[in-house]
């Protein structure tokens, strides 16, 4: 069975090659985050150096790195929470109630998902300016209320999980509609909410075009825009820039390791629905 | 379905109300407002404003930058989509073979570049692919393979290739995981029956698996197309924000952003945005029609 053996060698070789391609930039990043800027500018650096602490200190003087992280957290968490709450609420309304105009409203909502947000960038900028929200966190938090993907996702989830007979029983027992939503729907949909929230988290955390457009004060910036500012300096500090990239990657890596099952589950479920 | 007693407001409306309001405020009004602005000469620097009819659109159709940015955007997309789908399909086929060890590990590794934000990726890429102090040049110089550092990001072709490679690197794993799930949903009976009939792996893939995962492939293709036409972060961060060298990395969204938020031409910038919208709709419609026709 040499043909089979050859196929196995090719398969593993291909997988290992791709693994190498995926990881090599991160390895370079980790090694170079420990080098002095002078070495980085003039030598071939292959092994870890001894300049980690200095690079870190220089980075902290160049940009308020941890403040950017805090800014990102302060924007991402509220956005994800309101998206989960109001998105599930709307999904519940669409899935379990009959009312006039329901289907057309749902269809229009879905259509909004297809129109890329960038196209309305100027219009939303003007709206924020008019209501005085420009250069505040709210510009990045509030659109979470209109997360169409969450509604689409949670509608499917509610359809699968929540049997209408439970809701009818609760109504007979005298539960109000709001109570039913809070006491029955939200707890039963916990897993689905968790998955879509993790997906939303990654999306909002990595967002670049919205913060760069609506936030004008550097100290209020999120991490993704803040890190790009390092490139705008006349004489970039190479060691510190590698350090910034490494820290930014490590933050998301920790998140990935903690939530990998939800993230992978989210991608695969998305493909089934798609 | 819950039937409501007559005379009471249907609770369904109340549940969807916050979302619908949000949609109106954050999606619908901004879109309509952008469309309205596209018929004005609004300019924050000159202070101009007022209705100008289709003047912005006439200017758009004569704007060399519009065609250039469209070409660049499509080119960057086209350069990475073919290798992306090819490698992703190959990975997916390997993932679903039951005897491959470390499947979960490979999936996690291939998907990871997608989670790192594009700005970080672009900063890292410009460190590695930089000119005098770039890591790749340092390696090549030390090995004696080159005499002078190569200005990778200084030439149109190599700069575009670098961006396309980065997009491929960030997205092939995502597509692979999507395809793998699609293939897992293919009923195994079909494949077993084909094996009994003496079909080769190659035949089984193209005759059975691929037709059945066509919807997933179509979905990935369509979303990458719509996403690809909005390409912004990597070209913006990796260059000076203006699409250098010689505007080879100037994408449509970048030029719209420059018009609106650098030159403060809200009117013309909005017309540009509407141009992107129309082009996105045409491309999405075309590929949707193509996929449906081929699927029959």
mmCIF file with all atom_site columns, N, CA and C in Angstrom, chain A residues 1-59:
data_model
loop_
_atom_site.group_PDB
_atom_site.id
_atom_site.type_symbol
_atom_site.label_atom_id
_atom_site.label_alt_id
_atom_site.label_comp_id
_atom_site.label_asym_id
_atom_site.label_entity_id
_atom_site.label_seq_id
_atom_site.pdbx_PDB_ins_code
_atom_site.Cartn_x
_atom_site.Cartn_y
_atom_site.Cartn_z
_atom_site.occupancy
_atom_site.B_iso_or_equiv
_atom_site.pdbx_formal_charge
_atom_site.auth_seq_id
_atom_site.auth_comp_id
_atom_site.auth_asym_id
_atom_site.auth_atom_id
_atom_site.pdbx_PDB_model_num
ATOM 1   N N  . UNK A 1 1  ? 0.843  -1.210 0.000  1.00 0.00 ? 1  UNK A N  1
ATOM 2   C CA . UNK A 1 1  ? 0.000  0.000  0.000  1.00 0.00 ? 1  UNK A CA 1
ATOM 3   C C  . UNK A 1 1  ? 0.873  1.253  0.000  1.00 0.00 ? 1  UNK A C  1
ATOM 4   N N  . UNK A 1 2  ? 1.797  1.356  -0.949 1.00 0.00 ? 2  UNK A N  1
ATOM 5   C CA . UNK A 1 2  ? 2.667  2.539  -0.944 1.00 0.00 ? 2  UNK A CA 1
ATOM 6   C C  . UNK A 1 2  ? 1.906  3.797  -1.337 1.00 0.00 ? 2  UNK A C  1
ATOM 7   N N  . UNK A 1 3  ? 0.916  3.641  -2.225 1.00 0.00 ? 3  UNK A N  1
ATOM 8   C CA . UNK A 1 3  ? 0.123  4.799  -2.652 1.00 0.00 ? 3  UNK A CA 1
ATOM 9   C C  . UNK A 1 3  ? -0.559 5.446  -1.457 1.00 0.00 ? 3  UNK A C  1
ATOM 10  N N  . UNK A 1 4  ? -1.102 4.615  -0.585 1.00 0.00 ? 4  UNK A N  1
ATOM 11  C CA . UNK A 1 4  ? -1.779 5.104  0.611  1.00 0.00 ? 4  UNK A CA 1
ATOM 12  C C  . UNK A 1 4  ? -0.803 5.818  1.551  1.00 0.00 ? 4  UNK A C  1
ATOM 13  N N  . UNK A 1 5  ? 0.380  5.196  1.654  1.00 0.00 ? 5  UNK A N  1
ATOM 14  C CA . UNK A 1 5  ? 1.409  5.769  2.518  1.00 0.00 ? 5  UNK A CA 1
ATOM 15  C C  . UNK A 1 5  ? 1.840  7.144  1.985  1.00 0.00 ? 5  UNK A C  1
ATOM 16  N N  . UNK A 1 6  ? 2.005  7.201  0.661  1.00 0.00 ? 6  UNK A N  1
ATOM 17  C CA . UNK A 1 6  ? 2.384  8.468  0.023  1.00 0.00 ? 6  UNK A CA 1
ATOM 18  C C  . UNK A 1 6  ? 1.341  9.548  0.313  1.00 0.00 ? 6  UNK A C  1
ATOM 19  N N  . UNK A 1 7  ? 0.063  9.143  0.196  1.00 0.00 ? 7  UNK A N  1
ATOM 20  C CA . UNK A 1 7  ? -1.024 10.087 0.432  1.00 0.00 ? 7  UNK A CA 1
ATOM 21  C C  . UNK A 1 7  ? -0.971 10.618 1.861  1.00 0.00 ? 7  UNK A C  1
ATOM 22  N N  . UNK A 1 8  ? -0.671 9.720  2.805  1.00 0.00 ? 8  UNK A N  1
ATOM 23  C CA . UNK A 1 8  ? -0.593 10.144 4.209  1.00 0.00 ? 8  UNK A CA 1
ATOM 24  C C  . UNK A 1 8  ? 0.552  11.123 4.420  1.00 0.00 ? 8  UNK A C  1
ATOM 25  N N  . UNK A 1 9  ? 1.693  10.805 3.801  1.00 0.00 ? 9  UNK A N  1
ATOM 26  C CA . UNK A 1 9  ? 2.851  11.697 3.956  1.00 0.00 ? 9  UNK A CA 1
ATOM 27  C C  . UNK A 1 9  ? 2.532  13.069 3.363  1.00 0.00 ? 9  UNK A C  1
ATOM 28  N N  . UNK A 1 10 ? 1.900  13.050 2.193  1.00 0.00 ? 10 UNK A N  1
ATOM 29  C CA . UNK A 1 10 ? 1.528  14.313 1.563  1.00 0.00 ? 10 UNK A CA 1
ATOM 30  C C  . UNK A 1 10 ? 0.552  15.098 2.439  1.00 0.00 ? 10 UNK A C  1
ATOM 31  N N  . UNK A 1 11 ? -0.460 14.386 2.979  1.00 0.00 ? 11 UNK A N  1
ATOM 32  C CA . UNK A 1 11 ? -1.482 15.042 3.793  1.00 0.00 ? 11 UNK A CA 1
ATOM 33  C C  . UNK A 1 11 ? -0.861 15.724 5.008  1.00 0.00 ? 11 UNK A C  1
ATOM 34  N N  . UNK A 1 12 ? -0.054 14.944 5.759  1.00 0.00 ? 12 UNK A N  1
ATOM 35  C CA . UNK A 1 12 ? 0.544  15.534 6.959  1.00 0.00 ? 12 UNK A CA 1
ATOM 36  C C  . UNK A 1 12 ? 1.540  16.626 6.604  1.00 0.00 ? 12 UNK A C  1
ATOM 37  N N  . UNK A 1 13 ? 2.284  16.397 5.521  1.00 0.00 ? 13 UNK A N  1
ATOM 38  C CA . UNK A 1 13 ? 3.237  17.421 5.084  1.00 0.00 ? 13 UNK A CA 1
ATOM 39  C C  . UNK A 1 13 ? 2.539  18.728 4.784  1.00 0.00 ? 13 UNK A C  1
ATOM 40  N N  . UNK A 1 14 ? 1.417  18.637 4.098  1.00 0.00 ? 14 UNK A N  1
ATOM 41  C CA . UNK A 1 14 ? 0.633  19.822 3.735  1.00 0.00 ? 14 UNK A CA 1
ATOM 42  C C  . UNK A 1 14 ? 0.094  20.536 4.978  1.00 0.00 ? 14 UNK A C  1
ATOM 43  N N  . UNK A 1 15 ? -0.430 19.752 5.917  1.00 0.00 ? 15 UNK A N  1
ATOM 44  C CA . UNK A 1 15 ? -0.984 20.329 7.152  1.00 0.00 ? 15 UNK A CA 1
ATOM 45  C C  . UNK A 1 15 ? 0.115  21.018 7.963  1.00 0.00 ? 15 UNK A C  1
ATOM 46  N N  . UNK A 1 16 ? 1.280  20.380 8.021  1.00 0.00 ? 16 UNK A N  1
ATOM 47  C CA . UNK A 1 16 ? 2.380  20.946 8.817  1.00 0.00 ? 16 UNK A CA 1
ATOM 48  C C  . UNK A 1 16 ? 2.910  22.216 8.142  1.00 0.00 ? 16 UNK A C  1
ATOM 49  N N  . UNK A 1 17 ? 2.961  22.190 6.814  1.00 0.00 ? 17 UNK A N  1
ATOM 50  C CA . UNK A 1 17 ? 3.393  23.383 6.081  1.00 0.00 ? 17 UNK A CA 1
ATOM 51  C C  . UNK A 1 17 ? 2.455  24.559 6.369  1.00 0.00 ? 17 UNK A C  1
ATOM 52  N N  . UNK A 1 18 ? 1.144  24.295 6.321  1.00 0.00 ? 18 UNK A N  1
ATOM 53  C CA . UNK A 1 18 ? 0.174  25.361 6.580  1.00 0.00 ? 18 UNK A CA 1
ATOM 54  C C  . UNK A 1 18 ? 0.266  25.862 8.023  1.00 0.00 ? 18 UNK A C  1
ATOM 55  N N  . UNK A 1 19 ? 0.488  24.917 8.953  1.00 0.00 ? 19 UNK A N  1
ATOM 56  C CA . UNK A 1 19 ? 0.655  25.311 10.351 1.00 0.00 ? 19 UNK A CA 1
ATOM 57  C C  . UNK A 1 19 ? 1.837  26.264 10.477 1.00 0.00 ? 19 UNK A C  1
ATOM 58  N N  . UNK A 1 20 ? 2.919  25.900 9.800  1.00 0.00 ? 20 UNK A N  1
ATOM 59  C CA . UNK A 1 20 ? 4.128  26.716 9.812  1.00 0.00 ? 20 UNK A CA 1
ATOM 60  C C  . UNK A 1 20 ? 3.834  28.111 9.245  1.00 0.00 ? 20 UNK A C  1
ATOM 61  N N  . UNK A 1 21 ? 3.116  28.164 8.118  1.00 0.00 ? 21 UNK A N  1
ATOM 62  C CA . UNK A 1 21 ? 2.782  29.448 7.488  1.00 0.00 ? 21 UNK A CA 1
ATOM 63  C C  . UNK A 1 21 ? 1.921  30.300 8.426  1.00 0.00 ? 21 UNK A C  1
ATOM 64  N N  . UNK A 1 22 ? 0.994  29.632 9.119  1.00 0.00 ? 22 UNK A N  1
ATOM 65  C CA . UNK A 1 22 ? 0.110  30.377 10.030 1.00 0.00 ? 22 UNK A CA 1
ATOM 66  C C  . UNK A 1 22 ? 0.881  30.934 11.221 1.00 0.00 ? 22 UNK A C  1
ATOM 67  N N  . UNK A 1 23 ? 1.855  30.167 11.706 1.00 0.00 ? 23 UNK A N  1
ATOM 68  C CA . UNK A 1 23 ? 2.485  30.535 12.970 1.00 0.00 ? 23 UNK A CA 1
ATOM 69  C C  . UNK A 1 23 ? 3.769  31.342 12.821 1.00 0.00 ? 23 UNK A C  1
ATOM 70  N N  . UNK A 1 24 ? 4.454  31.240 11.659 1.00 0.00 ? 24 UNK A N  1
ATOM 71  C CA . UNK A 1 24 ? 5.763  31.878 11.534 1.00 0.00 ? 24 UNK A CA 1
ATOM 72  C C  . UNK A 1 24 ? 5.732  33.392 11.818 1.00 0.00 ? 24 UNK A C  1
ATOM 73  N N  . UNK A 1 25 ? 4.709  34.130 11.333 1.00 0.00 ? 25 UNK A N  1
ATOM 74  C CA . UNK A 1 25 ? 4.722  35.562 11.665 1.00 0.00 ? 25 UNK A CA 1
ATOM 75  C C  . UNK A 1 25 ? 4.643  35.810 13.171 1.00 0.00 ? 25 UNK A C  1
ATOM 76  N N  . UNK A 1 26 ? 3.917  34.943 13.881 1.00 0.00 ? 26 UNK A N  1
ATOM 77  C CA . UNK A 1 26 ? 3.802  35.115 15.332 1.00 0.00 ? 26 UNK A CA 1
ATOM 78  C C  . UNK A 1 26 ? 5.114  34.759 16.024 1.00 0.00 ? 26 UNK A C  1
ATOM 79  N N  . UNK A 1 27 ? 5.821  33.751 15.486 1.00 0.00 ? 27 UNK A N  1
ATOM 80  C CA . UNK A 1 27 ? 7.112  33.395 16.074 1.00 0.00 ? 27 UNK A CA 1
ATOM 81  C C  . UNK A 1 27 ? 8.108  34.535 15.886 1.00 0.00 ? 27 UNK A C  1
ATOM 82  N N  . UNK A 1 28 ? 8.137  35.081 14.674 1.00 0.00 ? 28 UNK A N  1
ATOM 83  C CA . UNK A 1 28 ? 9.016  36.227 14.407 1.00 0.00 ? 28 UNK A CA 1
ATOM 84  C C  . UNK A 1 28 ? 8.686  37.356 15.374 1.00 0.00 ? 28 UNK A C  1
ATOM 85  N N  . UNK A 1 29 ? 7.398  37.591 15.552 1.00 0.00 ? 29 UNK A N  1
ATOM 86  C CA . UNK A 1 29 ? 6.928  38.648 16.439 1.00 0.00 ? 29 UNK A CA 1
ATOM 87  C C  . UNK A 1 29 ? 7.411  38.435 17.880 1.00 0.00 ? 29 UNK A C  1
ATOM 88  N N  . UNK A 1 30 ? 7.279  37.181 18.372 1.00 0.00 ? 30 UNK A N  1
ATOM 89  C CA . UNK A 1 30 ? 7.673  36.907 19.755 1.00 0.00 ? 30 UNK A CA 1
ATOM 90  C C  . UNK A 1 30 ? 9.183  37.085 19.928 1.00 0.00 ? 30 UNK A C  1
ATOM 91  N N  . UNK A 1 31 ? 9.945  36.566 18.973 1.00 0.00 ? 31 UNK A N  1
ATOM 92  C CA . UNK A 1 31 ? 11.403 36.686 19.071 1.00 0.00 ? 31 UNK A CA 1
ATOM 93  C C  . UNK A 1 31 ? 11.810 38.161 19.031 1.00 0.00 ? 31 UNK A C  1
ATOM 94  N N  . UNK A 1 32 ? 11.233 38.908 18.099 1.00 0.00 ? 32 UNK A N  1
ATOM 95  C CA . UNK A 1 32 ? 11.676 40.279 17.909 1.00 0.00 ? 32 UNK A CA 1
ATOM 96  C C  . UNK A 1 32 ? 11.179 41.235 18.990 1.00 0.00 ? 32 UNK A C  1
ATOM 97  N N  . UNK A 1 33 ? 10.135 40.836 19.705 1.00 0.00 ? 33 UNK A N  1
ATOM 98  C CA . UNK A 1 33 ? 9.671  41.674 20.818 1.00 0.00 ? 33 UNK A CA 1
ATOM 99  C C  . UNK A 1 33 ? 10.691 41.686 21.948 1.00 0.00 ? 33 UNK A C  1
ATOM 100 N N  . UNK A 1 34 ? 11.671 40.755 21.880 1.00 0.00 ? 34 UNK A N  1
ATOM 101 C CA . UNK A 1 34 ? 12.674 40.685 22.946 1.00 0.00 ? 34 UNK A CA 1
ATOM 102 C C  . UNK A 1 34 ? 14.011 41.296 22.524 1.00 0.00 ? 34 UNK A C  1
ATOM 103 N N  . UNK A 1 35 ? 14.075 41.871 21.315 1.00 0.00 ? 35 UNK A N  1
ATOM 104 C CA . UNK A 1 35 ? 15.342 42.399 20.787 1.00 0.00 ? 35 UNK A CA 1
ATOM 105 C C  . UNK A 1 35 ? 15.430 43.924 20.957 1.00 0.00 ? 35 UNK A C  1
ATOM 106 N N  . UNK A 1 36 ? 16.661 44.424 20.966 1.00 0.00 ? 36 UNK A N  1
ATOM 107 C CA . UNK A 1 36 ? 16.822 45.880 20.966 1.00 0.00 ? 36 UNK A CA 1
ATOM 108 C C  . UNK A 1 36 ? 16.535 46.401 19.560 1.00 0.00 ? 36 UNK A C  1
ATOM 109 N N  . UNK A 1 37 ? 16.098 47.657 19.502 1.00 0.00 ? 37 UNK A N  1
ATOM 110 C CA . UNK A 1 37 ? 15.774 48.234 18.199 1.00 0.00 ? 37 UNK A CA 1
ATOM 111 C C  . UNK A 1 37 ? 17.007 48.298 17.308 1.00 0.00 ? 37 UNK A C  1
ATOM 112 N N  . UNK A 1 38 ? 18.185 48.512 17.913 1.00 0.00 ? 38 UNK A N  1
ATOM 113 C CA . UNK A 1 38 ? 19.419 48.579 17.126 1.00 0.00 ? 38 UNK A CA 1
ATOM 114 C C  . UNK A 1 38 ? 19.712 47.231 16.473 1.00 0.00 ? 38 UNK A C  1
ATOM 115 N N  . UNK A 1 39 ? 19.556 46.151 17.244 1.00 0.00 ? 39 UNK A N  1
ATOM 116 C CA . UNK A 1 39 ? 19.766 44.815 16.673 1.00 0.00 ? 39 UNK A CA 1
ATOM 117 C C  . UNK A 1 39 ? 18.772 44.526 15.565 1.00 0.00 ? 39 UNK A C  1
ATOM 118 N N  . UNK A 1 40 ? 17.513 44.924 15.806 1.00 0.00 ? 40 UNK A N  1
ATOM 119 C CA . UNK A 1 40 ? 16.471 44.667 14.812 1.00 0.00 ? 40 UNK A CA 1
ATOM 120 C C  . UNK A 1 40 ? 16.763 45.396 13.505 1.00 0.00 ? 40 UNK A C  1
ATOM 121 N N  . UNK A 1 41 ? 17.394 46.567 13.618 1.00 0.00 ? 41 UNK A N  1
ATOM 122 C CA . UNK A 1 41 ? 17.655 47.358 12.416 1.00 0.00 ? 41 UNK A CA 1
ATOM 123 C C  . UNK A 1 41 ? 18.872 46.857 11.665 1.00 0.00 ? 41 UNK A C  1
ATOM 124 N N  . UNK A 1 42 ? 19.771 46.118 12.342 1.00 0.00 ? 42 UNK A N  1
ATOM 125 C CA . UNK A 1 42 ? 21.021 45.801 11.676 1.00 0.00 ? 42 UNK A CA 1
ATOM 126 C C  . UNK A 1 42 ? 21.396 44.337 11.602 1.00 0.00 ? 42 UNK A C  1
ATOM 127 N N  . UNK A 1 43 ? 20.686 43.454 12.313 1.00 0.00 ? 43 UNK A N  1
ATOM 128 C CA . UNK A 1 43 ? 21.118 42.060 12.363 1.00 0.00 ? 43 UNK A CA 1
ATOM 129 C C  . UNK A 1 43 ? 20.017 41.110 11.947 1.00 0.00 ? 43 UNK A C  1
ATOM 130 N N  . UNK A 1 44 ? 20.429 39.840 11.825 1.00 0.00 ? 44 UNK A N  1
ATOM 131 C CA . UNK A 1 44 ? 19.445 38.788 11.628 1.00 0.00 ? 44 UNK A CA 1
ATOM 132 C C  . UNK A 1 44 ? 19.169 38.195 13.007 1.00 0.00 ? 44 UNK A C  1
ATOM 133 N N  . UNK A 1 45 ? 17.955 38.391 13.498 1.00 0.00 ? 45 UNK A N  1
ATOM 134 C CA . UNK A 1 45 ? 17.650 37.949 14.852 1.00 0.00 ? 45 UNK A CA 1
ATOM 135 C C  . UNK A 1 45 ? 16.831 36.665 14.790 1.00 0.00 ? 45 UNK A C  1
ATOM 136 N N  . UNK A 1 46 ? 17.408 35.581 15.304 1.00 0.00 ? 46 UNK A N  1
ATOM 137 C CA . UNK A 1 46 ? 16.716 34.293 15.221 1.00 0.00 ? 46 UNK A CA 1
ATOM 138 C C  . UNK A 1 46 ? 16.314 33.746 16.589 1.00 0.00 ? 46 UNK A C  1
ATOM 139 N N  . UNK A 1 47 ? 17.011 34.184 17.646 1.00 0.00 ? 47 UNK A N  1
ATOM 140 C CA . UNK A 1 47 ? 16.727 33.645 18.969 1.00 0.00 ? 47 UNK A CA 1
ATOM 141 C C  . UNK A 1 47 ? 16.305 34.780 19.908 1.00 0.00 ? 47 UNK A C  1
ATOM 142 N N  . UNK A 1 48 ? 15.561 34.464 20.968 1.00 0.00 ? 48 UNK A N  1
ATOM 143 C CA . UNK A 1 48 ? 15.107 35.518 21.892 1.00 0.00 ? 48 UNK A CA 1
ATOM 144 C C  . UNK A 1 48 ? 16.271 36.340 22.438 1.00 0.00 ? 48 UNK A C  1
ATOM 145 N N  . UNK A 1 49 ? 16.058 37.669 22.545 1.00 0.00 ? 49 UNK A N  1
ATOM 146 C CA . UNK A 1 49 ? 17.070 38.551 23.092 1.00 0.00 ? 49 UNK A CA 1
ATOM 147 C C  . UNK A 1 49 ? 16.779 38.866 24.548 1.00 0.00 ? 49 UNK A C  1
ATOM 148 N N  . UNK A 1 50 ? 17.360 39.969 25.029 1.00 0.00 ? 50 UNK A N  1
ATOM 149 C CA . UNK A 1 50 ? 17.237 40.274 26.459 1.00 0.00 ? 50 UNK A CA 1
ATOM 150 C C  . UNK A 1 50 ? 16.587 41.626 26.696 1.00 0.00 ? 50 UNK A C  1
ATOM 151 N N  . UNK A 1 51 ? 15.927 42.154 25.668 1.00 0.00 ? 51 UNK A N  1
ATOM 152 C CA . UNK A 1 51 ? 15.467 43.537 25.773 1.00 0.00 ? 51 UNK A CA 1
ATOM 153 C C  . UNK A 1 51 ? 13.971 43.666 26.052 1.00 0.00 ? 51 UNK A C  1
ATOM 154 N N  . UNK A 1 52 ? 13.357 42.568 26.494 1.00 0.00 ? 52 UNK A N  1
ATOM 155 C CA . UNK A 1 52 ? 11.897 42.545 26.650 1.00 0.00 ? 52 UNK A CA 1
ATOM 156 C C  . UNK A 1 52 ? 11.391 43.690 27.517 1.00 0.00 ? 52 UNK A C  1
ATOM 157 N N  . UNK A 1 53 ? 12.009 43.858 28.687 1.00 0.00 ? 53 UNK A N  1
ATOM 158 C CA . UNK A 1 53 ? 11.515 44.851 29.647 1.00 0.00 ? 53 UNK A CA 1
ATOM 159 C C  . UNK A 1 53 ? 11.659 46.264 29.089 1.00 0.00 ? 53 UNK A C  1
ATOM 160 N N  . UNK A 1 54 ? 12.808 46.534 28.471 1.00 0.00 ? 54 UNK A N  1
ATOM 161 C CA . UNK A 1 54 ? 13.020 47.867 27.891 1.00 0.00 ? 54 UNK A CA 1
ATOM 162 C C  . UNK A 1 54 ? 12.006 48.151 26.792 1.00 0.00 ? 54 UNK A C  1
ATOM 163 N N  . UNK A 1 55 ? 11.774 47.170 25.933 1.00 0.00 ? 55 UNK A N  1
ATOM 164 C CA . UNK A 1 55 ? 10.777 47.352 24.870 1.00 0.00 ? 55 UNK A CA 1
ATOM 165 C C  . UNK A 1 55 ? 9.413  47.678 25.456 1.00 0.00 ? 55 UNK A C  1
ATOM 166 N N  . UNK A 1 56 ? 9.071  46.940 26.519 1.00 0.00 ? 56 UNK A N  1
ATOM 167 C CA . UNK A 1 56 ? 7.782  47.165 27.170 1.00 0.00 ? 56 UNK A CA 1
ATOM 168 C C  . UNK A 1 56 ? 7.707  48.591 27.714 1.00 0.00 ? 56 UNK A C  1
ATOM 169 N N  . UNK A 1 57 ? 8.774  49.020 28.397 1.00 0.00 ? 57 UNK A N  1
ATOM 170 C CA . UNK A 1 57 ? 8.786  50.382 28.967 1.00 0.00 ? 57 UNK A CA 1
ATOM 171 C C  . UNK A 1 57 ? 8.704  51.431 27.866 1.00 0.00 ? 57 UNK A C  1
ATOM 172 N N  . UNK A 1 58 ? 9.467  51.215 26.793 1.00 0.00 ? 58 UNK A N  1
ATOM 173 C CA . UNK A 1 58 ? 9.423  52.178 25.672 1.00 0.00 ? 58 UNK A CA 1
ATOM 174 C C  . UNK A 1 58 ? 8.035  52.250 25.057 1.00 0.00 ? 58 UNK A C  1
ATOM 175 N N  . UNK A 1 59 ? 7.400  51.084 24.943 1.00 0.00 ? 59 UNK A N  1
ATOM 176 C CA . UNK A 1 59 ? 6.053  51.055 24.369 1.00 0.00 ? 59 UNK A CA 1
ATOM 177 C C  . UNK A 1 59 ? 5.094  51.877 25.230 1.00 0.00 ? 59 UNK A C  1
#
